[in-house]
Amino acid sequence: MVVSEGIIGSTYIVEDIQLSNEIERRLEMLGMTTGVKLLILNKKHNGATILKVRGTRFALGREITDGIKIRESLKNG
């Protein structure tokens, strides 16, 4: 699944990031790398997703969240 398909309040693990090199590098600098846990905090009607990674909140557009593959974390929270 991708981030835009995730459920609010659930924790996931990033499996793969398939975006342009520029965006992928920017996300890596912000701490979003393969294997990191993320928590989906909210979703907006315009397609934006608010999530928390390593204690930092992000707001990402649908074009970006559709390029981040995730799997459910065994332990939510």
Coordinates of C-alpha atoms in Angstrom, one line a residue:
M1 CA 0.0 0.0 0.0
V2 CA 1.0 3.6 -0.3
V3 CA 0.8 6.4 2.3
S4 CA -2.3 7.9 0.8
E5 CA -4.2 4.6 1.4
G6 CA -3.1 4.5 5.1
I7 CA -5.6 4.9 8.0
I8 CA -5.5 7.9 10.3
G9 CA -4.0 7.0 13.7
S10 CA -2.1 3.9 12.4
T11 CA 1.6 3.4 12.3
Y12 CA 3.4 2.1 9.3
I13 CA 6.9 1.3 8.1
V14 CA 8.3 2.8 4.9
E15 CA 9.2 0.0 2.5
D16 CA 10.2 1.9 -0.6
I17 CA 10.2 5.4 -1.9
Q18 CA 9.6 5.8 -5.6
L19 CA 9.8 9.5 -6.4
S20 CA 12.1 11.7 -8.4
N21 CA 15.7 11.8 -7.1
E22 CA 15.3 15.4 -6.0
I23 CA 12.2 14.7 -3.9
E24 CA 13.6 11.5 -2.6
R25 CA 16.8 13.2 -1.4
R26 CA 14.8 16.0 0.2
L27 CA 12.7 13.4 2.2
E28 CA 15.9 11.6 3.2
M29 CA 17.3 14.8 4.6
L30 CA 14.1 15.2 6.6
G31 CA 14.5 11.7 8.0
M32 CA 12.1 9.7 5.9
T33 CA 14.1 6.7 4.8
T34 CA 13.4 3.1 4.1
G35 CA 12.6 1.2 7.3
V36 CA 11.5 4.3 9.3
K37 CA 8.1 4.3 11.2
L38 CA 5.5 6.9 10.4
L39 CA 2.2 7.7 12.0
I40 CA -0.6 9.1 9.9
L41 CA -2.1 12.0 11.9
N42 CA -4.7 13.4 9.5
K43 CA -5.8 13.6 5.9
K44 CA -7.2 16.7 4.2
H45 CA -9.9 16.9 1.5
N46 CA -7.4 18.3 -1.0
G47 CA -5.4 15.0 -0.8
A48 CA -2.7 16.2 1.6
T49 CA -1.6 13.8 4.4
I50 CA -0.3 14.9 7.7
L51 CA 2.1 12.4 9.2
K52 CA 4.8 12.2 11.9
V53 CA 8.2 10.8 11.2
R54 CA 11.0 10.7 13.9
G55 CA 9.1 13.3 16.0
T56 CA 8.6 15.7 13.1
R57 CA 5.3 16.5 11.5
F58 CA 5.1 16.5 7.7
A59 CA 2.3 17.6 5.3
L60 CA 2.8 15.9 2.0
G61 CA 0.7 16.2 -1.1
R62 CA -1.0 13.3 -2.9
E63 CA 1.6 13.1 -5.6
I64 CA 4.3 12.4 -3.0
T65 CA 2.3 10.1 -0.7
D66 CA 1.4 7.9 -3.7
G67 CA 5.1 7.3 -4.3
I68 CA 5.9 6.1 -0.7
K69 CA 5.2 2.4 -0.2
I70 CA 4.4 1.3 3.4
R71 CA 3.4 -1.7 5.3
E72 CA 1.6 -1.9 8.6
S73 CA 3.7 -1.9 11.7
L74 CA 3.1 -4.9 14.0
K75 CA 2.8 -2.6 17.0
N76 CA 0.8 0.6 16.5
G77 CA 1.5 3.6 18.5

